[in-house]
JSON list of C-alpha atoms in Angstrom, two decimals:
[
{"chain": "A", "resi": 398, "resn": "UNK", "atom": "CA", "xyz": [19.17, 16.91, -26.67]},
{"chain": "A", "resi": 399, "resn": "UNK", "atom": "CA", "xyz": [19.39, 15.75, -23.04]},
{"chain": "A", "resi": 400, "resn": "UNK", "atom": "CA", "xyz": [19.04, 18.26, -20.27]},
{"chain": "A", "resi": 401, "resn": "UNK", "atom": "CA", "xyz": [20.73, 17.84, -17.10]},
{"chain": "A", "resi": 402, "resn": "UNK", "atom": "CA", "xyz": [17.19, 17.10, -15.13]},
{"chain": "A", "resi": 403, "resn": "UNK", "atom": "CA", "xyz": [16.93, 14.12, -17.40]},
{"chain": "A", "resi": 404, "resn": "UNK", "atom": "CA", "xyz": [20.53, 12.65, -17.32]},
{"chain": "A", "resi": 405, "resn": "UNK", "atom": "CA", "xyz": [19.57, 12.92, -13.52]},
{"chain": "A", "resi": 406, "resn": "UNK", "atom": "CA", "xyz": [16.42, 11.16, -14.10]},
{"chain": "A", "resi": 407, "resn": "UNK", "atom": "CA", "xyz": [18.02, 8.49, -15.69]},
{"chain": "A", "resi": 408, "resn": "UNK", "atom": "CA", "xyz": [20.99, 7.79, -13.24]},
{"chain": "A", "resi": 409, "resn": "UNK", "atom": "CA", "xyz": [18.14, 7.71, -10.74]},
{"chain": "A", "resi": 410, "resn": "UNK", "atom": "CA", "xyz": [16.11, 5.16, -12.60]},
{"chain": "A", "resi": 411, "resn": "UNK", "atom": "CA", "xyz": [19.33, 3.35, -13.16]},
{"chain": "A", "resi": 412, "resn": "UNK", "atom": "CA", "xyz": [20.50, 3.16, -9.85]},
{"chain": "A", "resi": 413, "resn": "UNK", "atom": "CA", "xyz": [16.75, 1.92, -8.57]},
{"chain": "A", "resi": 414, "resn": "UNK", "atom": "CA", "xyz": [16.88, -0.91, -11.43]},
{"chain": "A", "resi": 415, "resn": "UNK", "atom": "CA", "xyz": [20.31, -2.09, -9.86]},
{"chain": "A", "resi": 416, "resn": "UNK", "atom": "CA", "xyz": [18.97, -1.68, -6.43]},
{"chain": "A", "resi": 417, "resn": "UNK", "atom": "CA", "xyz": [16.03, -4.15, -7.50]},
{"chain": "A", "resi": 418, "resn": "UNK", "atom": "CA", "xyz": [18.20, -6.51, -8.96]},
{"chain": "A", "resi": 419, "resn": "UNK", "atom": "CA", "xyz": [20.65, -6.87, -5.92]},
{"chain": "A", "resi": 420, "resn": "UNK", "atom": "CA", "xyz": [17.85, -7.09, -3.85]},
{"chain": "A", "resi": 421, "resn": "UNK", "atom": "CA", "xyz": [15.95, -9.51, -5.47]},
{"chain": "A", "resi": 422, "resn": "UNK", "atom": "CA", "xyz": [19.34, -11.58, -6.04]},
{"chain": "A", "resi": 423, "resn": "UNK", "atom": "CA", "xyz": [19.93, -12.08, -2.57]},
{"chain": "A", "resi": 424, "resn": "UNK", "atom": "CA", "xyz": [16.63, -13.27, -2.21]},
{"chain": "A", "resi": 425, "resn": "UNK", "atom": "CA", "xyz": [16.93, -15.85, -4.98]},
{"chain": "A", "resi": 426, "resn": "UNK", "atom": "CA", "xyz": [20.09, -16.93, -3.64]},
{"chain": "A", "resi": 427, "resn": "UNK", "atom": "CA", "xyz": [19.04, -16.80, 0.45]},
{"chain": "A", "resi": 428, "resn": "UNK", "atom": "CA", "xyz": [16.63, -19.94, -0.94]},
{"chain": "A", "resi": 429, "resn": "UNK", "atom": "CA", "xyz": [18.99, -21.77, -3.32]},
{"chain": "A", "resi": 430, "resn": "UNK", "atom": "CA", "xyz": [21.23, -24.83, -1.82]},
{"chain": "A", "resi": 431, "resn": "UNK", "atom": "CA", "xyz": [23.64, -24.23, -4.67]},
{"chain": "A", "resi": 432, "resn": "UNK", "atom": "CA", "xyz": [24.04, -20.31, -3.58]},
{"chain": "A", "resi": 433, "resn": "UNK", "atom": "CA", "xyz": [27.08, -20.15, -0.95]},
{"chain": "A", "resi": 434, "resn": "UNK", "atom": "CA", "xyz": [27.49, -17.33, 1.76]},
{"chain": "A", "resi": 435, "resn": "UNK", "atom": "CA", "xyz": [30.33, -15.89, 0.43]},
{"chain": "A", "resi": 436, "resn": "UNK", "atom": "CA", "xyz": [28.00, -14.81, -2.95]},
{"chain": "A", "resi": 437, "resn": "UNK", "atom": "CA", "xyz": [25.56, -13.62, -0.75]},
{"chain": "A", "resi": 438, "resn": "UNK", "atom": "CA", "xyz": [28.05, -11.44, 1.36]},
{"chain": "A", "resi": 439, "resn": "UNK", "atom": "CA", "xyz": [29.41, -9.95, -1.92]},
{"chain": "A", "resi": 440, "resn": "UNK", "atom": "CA", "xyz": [26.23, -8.94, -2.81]},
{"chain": "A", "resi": 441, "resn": "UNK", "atom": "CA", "xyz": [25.33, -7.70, 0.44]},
{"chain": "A", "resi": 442, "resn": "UNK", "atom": "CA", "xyz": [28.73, -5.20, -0.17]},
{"chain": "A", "resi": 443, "resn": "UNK", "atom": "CA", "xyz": [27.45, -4.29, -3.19]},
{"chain": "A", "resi": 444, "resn": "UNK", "atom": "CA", "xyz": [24.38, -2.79, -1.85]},
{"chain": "A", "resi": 445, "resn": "UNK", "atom": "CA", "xyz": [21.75, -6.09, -1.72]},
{"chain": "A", "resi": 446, "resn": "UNK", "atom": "CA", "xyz": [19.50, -4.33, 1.02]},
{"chain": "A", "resi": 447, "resn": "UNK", "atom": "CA", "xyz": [18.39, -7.49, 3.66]},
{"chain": "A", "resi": 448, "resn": "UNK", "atom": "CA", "xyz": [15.32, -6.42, 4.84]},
{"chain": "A", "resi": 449, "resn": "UNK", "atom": "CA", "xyz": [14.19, -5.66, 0.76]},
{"chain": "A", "resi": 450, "resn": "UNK", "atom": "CA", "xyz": [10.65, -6.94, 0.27]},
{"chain": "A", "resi": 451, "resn": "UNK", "atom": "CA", "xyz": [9.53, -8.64, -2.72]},
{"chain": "A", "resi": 452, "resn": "UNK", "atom": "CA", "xyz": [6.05, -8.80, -3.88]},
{"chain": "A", "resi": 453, "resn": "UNK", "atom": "CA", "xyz": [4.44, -11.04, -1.55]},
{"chain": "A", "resi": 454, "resn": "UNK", "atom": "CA", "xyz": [5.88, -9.00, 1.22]},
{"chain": "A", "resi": 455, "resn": "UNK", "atom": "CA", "xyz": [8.95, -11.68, 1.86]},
{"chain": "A", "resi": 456, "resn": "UNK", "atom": "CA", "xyz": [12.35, -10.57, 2.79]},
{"chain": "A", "resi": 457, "resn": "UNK", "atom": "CA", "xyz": [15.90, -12.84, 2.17]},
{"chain": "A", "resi": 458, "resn": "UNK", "atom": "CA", "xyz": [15.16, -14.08, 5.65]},
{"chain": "A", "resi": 459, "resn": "UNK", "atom": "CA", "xyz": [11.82, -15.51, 4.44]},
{"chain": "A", "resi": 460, "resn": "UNK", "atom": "CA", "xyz": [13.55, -17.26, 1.78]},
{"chain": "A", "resi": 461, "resn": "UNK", "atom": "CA", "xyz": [15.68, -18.65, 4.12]},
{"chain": "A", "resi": 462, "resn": "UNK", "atom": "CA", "xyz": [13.86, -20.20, 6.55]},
{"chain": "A", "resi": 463, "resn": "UNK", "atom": "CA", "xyz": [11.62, -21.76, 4.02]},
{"chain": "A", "resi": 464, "resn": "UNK", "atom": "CA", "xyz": [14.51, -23.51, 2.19]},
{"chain": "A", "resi": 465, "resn": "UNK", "atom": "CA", "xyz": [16.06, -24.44, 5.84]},
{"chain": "A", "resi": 466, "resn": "UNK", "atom": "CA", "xyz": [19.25, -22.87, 5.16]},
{"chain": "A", "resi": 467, "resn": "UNK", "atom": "CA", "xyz": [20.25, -22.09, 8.63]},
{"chain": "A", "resi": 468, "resn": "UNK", "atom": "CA", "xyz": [24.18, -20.80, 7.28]},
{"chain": "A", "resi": 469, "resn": "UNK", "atom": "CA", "xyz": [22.29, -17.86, 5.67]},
{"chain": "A", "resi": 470, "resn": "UNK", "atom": "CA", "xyz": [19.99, -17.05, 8.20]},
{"chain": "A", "resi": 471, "resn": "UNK", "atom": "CA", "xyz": [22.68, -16.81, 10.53]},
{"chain": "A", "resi": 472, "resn": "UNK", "atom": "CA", "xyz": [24.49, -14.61, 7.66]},
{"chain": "A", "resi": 473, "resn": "UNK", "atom": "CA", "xyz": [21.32, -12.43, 7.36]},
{"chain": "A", "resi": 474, "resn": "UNK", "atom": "CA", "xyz": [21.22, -11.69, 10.70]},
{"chain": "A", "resi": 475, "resn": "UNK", "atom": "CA", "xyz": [24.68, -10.74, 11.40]},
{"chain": "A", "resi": 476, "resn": "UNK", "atom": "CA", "xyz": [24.09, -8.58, 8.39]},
{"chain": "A", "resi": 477, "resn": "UNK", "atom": "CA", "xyz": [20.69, -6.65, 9.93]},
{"chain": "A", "resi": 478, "resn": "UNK", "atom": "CA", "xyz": [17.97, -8.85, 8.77]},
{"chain": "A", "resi": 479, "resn": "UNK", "atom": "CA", "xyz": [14.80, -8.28, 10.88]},
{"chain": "A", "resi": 480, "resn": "UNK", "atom": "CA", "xyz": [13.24, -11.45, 11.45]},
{"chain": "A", "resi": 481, "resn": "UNK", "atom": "CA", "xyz": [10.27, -9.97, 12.84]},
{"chain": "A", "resi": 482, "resn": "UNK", "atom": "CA", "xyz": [8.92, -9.05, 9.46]},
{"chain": "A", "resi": 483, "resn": "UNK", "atom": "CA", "xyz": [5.48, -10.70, 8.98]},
{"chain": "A", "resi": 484, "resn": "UNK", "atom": "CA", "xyz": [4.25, -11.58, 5.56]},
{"chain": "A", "resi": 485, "resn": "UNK", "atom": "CA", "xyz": [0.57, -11.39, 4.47]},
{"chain": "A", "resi": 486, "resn": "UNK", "atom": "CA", "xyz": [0.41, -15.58, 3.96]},
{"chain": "A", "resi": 487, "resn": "UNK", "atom": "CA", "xyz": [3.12, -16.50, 6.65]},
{"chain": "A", "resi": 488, "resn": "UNK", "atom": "CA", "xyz": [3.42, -14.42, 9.29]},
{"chain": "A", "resi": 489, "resn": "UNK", "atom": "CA", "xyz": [6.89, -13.86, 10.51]},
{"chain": "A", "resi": 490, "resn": "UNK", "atom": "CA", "xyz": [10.06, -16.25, 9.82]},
{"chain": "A", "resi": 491, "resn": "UNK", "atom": "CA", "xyz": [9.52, -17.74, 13.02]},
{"chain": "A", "resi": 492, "resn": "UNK", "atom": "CA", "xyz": [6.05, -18.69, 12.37]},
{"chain": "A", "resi": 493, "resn": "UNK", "atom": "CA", "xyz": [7.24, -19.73, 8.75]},
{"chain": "A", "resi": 494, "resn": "UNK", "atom": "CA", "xyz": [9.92, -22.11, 10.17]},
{"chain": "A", "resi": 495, "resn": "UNK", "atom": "CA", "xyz": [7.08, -23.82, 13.21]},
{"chain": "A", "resi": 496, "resn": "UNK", "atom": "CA", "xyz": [4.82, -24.18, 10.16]},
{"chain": "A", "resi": 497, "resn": "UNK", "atom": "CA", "xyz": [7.18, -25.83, 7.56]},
{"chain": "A", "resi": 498, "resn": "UNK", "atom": "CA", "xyz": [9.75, -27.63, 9.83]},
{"chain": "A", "resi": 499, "resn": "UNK", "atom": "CA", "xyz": [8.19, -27.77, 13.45]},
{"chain": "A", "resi": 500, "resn": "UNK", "atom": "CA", "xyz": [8.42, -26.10, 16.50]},
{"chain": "A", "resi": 501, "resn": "UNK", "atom": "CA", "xyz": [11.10, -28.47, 17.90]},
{"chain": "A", "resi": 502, "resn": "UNK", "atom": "CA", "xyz": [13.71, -27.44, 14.41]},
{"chain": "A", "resi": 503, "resn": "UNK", "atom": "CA", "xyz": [16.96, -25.71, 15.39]},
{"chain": "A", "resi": 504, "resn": "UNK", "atom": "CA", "xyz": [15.61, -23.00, 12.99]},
{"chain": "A", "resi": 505, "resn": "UNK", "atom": "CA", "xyz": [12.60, -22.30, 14.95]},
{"chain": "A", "resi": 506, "resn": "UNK", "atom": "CA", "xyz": [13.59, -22.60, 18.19]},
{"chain": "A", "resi": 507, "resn": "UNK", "atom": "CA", "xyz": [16.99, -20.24, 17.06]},
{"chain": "A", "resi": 508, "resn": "UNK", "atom": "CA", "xyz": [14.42, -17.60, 15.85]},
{"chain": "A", "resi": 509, "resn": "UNK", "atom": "CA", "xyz": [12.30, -18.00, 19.09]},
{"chain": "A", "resi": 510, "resn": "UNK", "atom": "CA", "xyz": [15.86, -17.25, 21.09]},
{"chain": "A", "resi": 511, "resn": "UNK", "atom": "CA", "xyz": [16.70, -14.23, 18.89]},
{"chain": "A", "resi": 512, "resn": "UNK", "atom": "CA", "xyz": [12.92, -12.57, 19.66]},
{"chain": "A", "resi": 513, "resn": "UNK", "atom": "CA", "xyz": [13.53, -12.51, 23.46]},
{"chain": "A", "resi": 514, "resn": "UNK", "atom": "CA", "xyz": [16.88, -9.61, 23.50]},
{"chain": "A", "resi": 515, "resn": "UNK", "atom": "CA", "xyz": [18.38, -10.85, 26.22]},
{"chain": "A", "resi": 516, "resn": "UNK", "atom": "CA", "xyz": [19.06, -14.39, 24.74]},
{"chain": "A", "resi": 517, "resn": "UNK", "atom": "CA", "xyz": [19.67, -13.04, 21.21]},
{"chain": "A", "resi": 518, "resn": "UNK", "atom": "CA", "xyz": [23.64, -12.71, 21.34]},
{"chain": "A", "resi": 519, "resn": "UNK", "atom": "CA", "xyz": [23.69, -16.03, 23.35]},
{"chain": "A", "resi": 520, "resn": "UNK", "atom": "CA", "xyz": [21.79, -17.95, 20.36]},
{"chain": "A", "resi": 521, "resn": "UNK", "atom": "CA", "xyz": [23.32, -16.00, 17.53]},
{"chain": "A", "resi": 522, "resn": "UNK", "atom": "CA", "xyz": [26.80, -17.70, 18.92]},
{"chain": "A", "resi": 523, "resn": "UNK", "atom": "CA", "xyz": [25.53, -21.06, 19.08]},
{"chain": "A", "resi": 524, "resn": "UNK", "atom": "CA", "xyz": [24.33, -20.44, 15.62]},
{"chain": "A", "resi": 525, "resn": "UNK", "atom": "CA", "xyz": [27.70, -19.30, 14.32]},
{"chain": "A", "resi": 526, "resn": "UNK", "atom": "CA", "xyz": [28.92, -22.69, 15.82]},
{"chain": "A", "resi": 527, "resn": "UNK", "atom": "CA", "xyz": [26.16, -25.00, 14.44]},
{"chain": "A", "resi": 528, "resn": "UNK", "atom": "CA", "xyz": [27.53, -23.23, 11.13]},
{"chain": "A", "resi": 529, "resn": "UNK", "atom": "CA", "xyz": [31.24, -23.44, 11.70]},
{"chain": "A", "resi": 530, "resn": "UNK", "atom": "CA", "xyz": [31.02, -27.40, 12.79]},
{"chain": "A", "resi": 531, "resn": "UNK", "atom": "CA", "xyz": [28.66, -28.26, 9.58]},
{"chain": "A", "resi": 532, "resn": "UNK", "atom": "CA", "xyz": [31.54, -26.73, 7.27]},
{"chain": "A", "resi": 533, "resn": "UNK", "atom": "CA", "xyz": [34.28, -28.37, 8.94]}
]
């Protein structure tokens, strides 16, 4: 018979399974071409946490910027992601983004803007833009 203290346990290890597999969705899908925003917001709702690390020590943003998808890093941030997060191979997603794509990408030079506060809200509405003209 099931005491209370382990029907508790159990909706706690339940809930932490879920948590993981949000988080680890909007990861998969912050990389994937196929995967469009509107997924990834509904799993964002749903409790995805943005700044989740995997086990490499990337975050959704990391994903991101290594599959160039500049629509969800402009989603992640909106949402909270820190893009200062540094990860034991690749340093931060700006230093990702100079590595794979080049210092002179609209990636890397958006994430360059966004590190310096007083230019952050400035790029992150060119960035909604860049997005907005690419889907029309």
């Amino acid at each position: 018979m099931q005491t209370y203290a382990t029907k508790e346990l159990i909706e706690a290890a339940n809930e932490e399974a879920r948590q993981a597999e949000l988080n680890t969705a909007l990861r998969i899908g912050s990389r994937i071409g196929g995967a469009d925003t509107d997924s990834l917001k509904e799993l964002m709702a749903s409790g995805a946490d943005v700044n989740a690390l995997d086990d490499n020590g990337w975050t959704a943003i990391h994903m991101a910027v290594r599959a160039g998808r500049i629509d969800v890093i402009a989603l992640l941030v909106q949402r909270g992601a820190d893009f200062r997060i540094r990860t034991p191979c690749c340093g931060s997603p700006v230093e990702m983004s100079a590595s794979i794509h080049g210092t002179a990408h609209a990636i890397t030079r958006l994430l360059l803007e966004l590190s310096v506060p007083e230019t952050a809200s400035t790029a992150l509405a060119r960035m909604e833009q860049q997005v907005t003209a690419r889907l029309l």
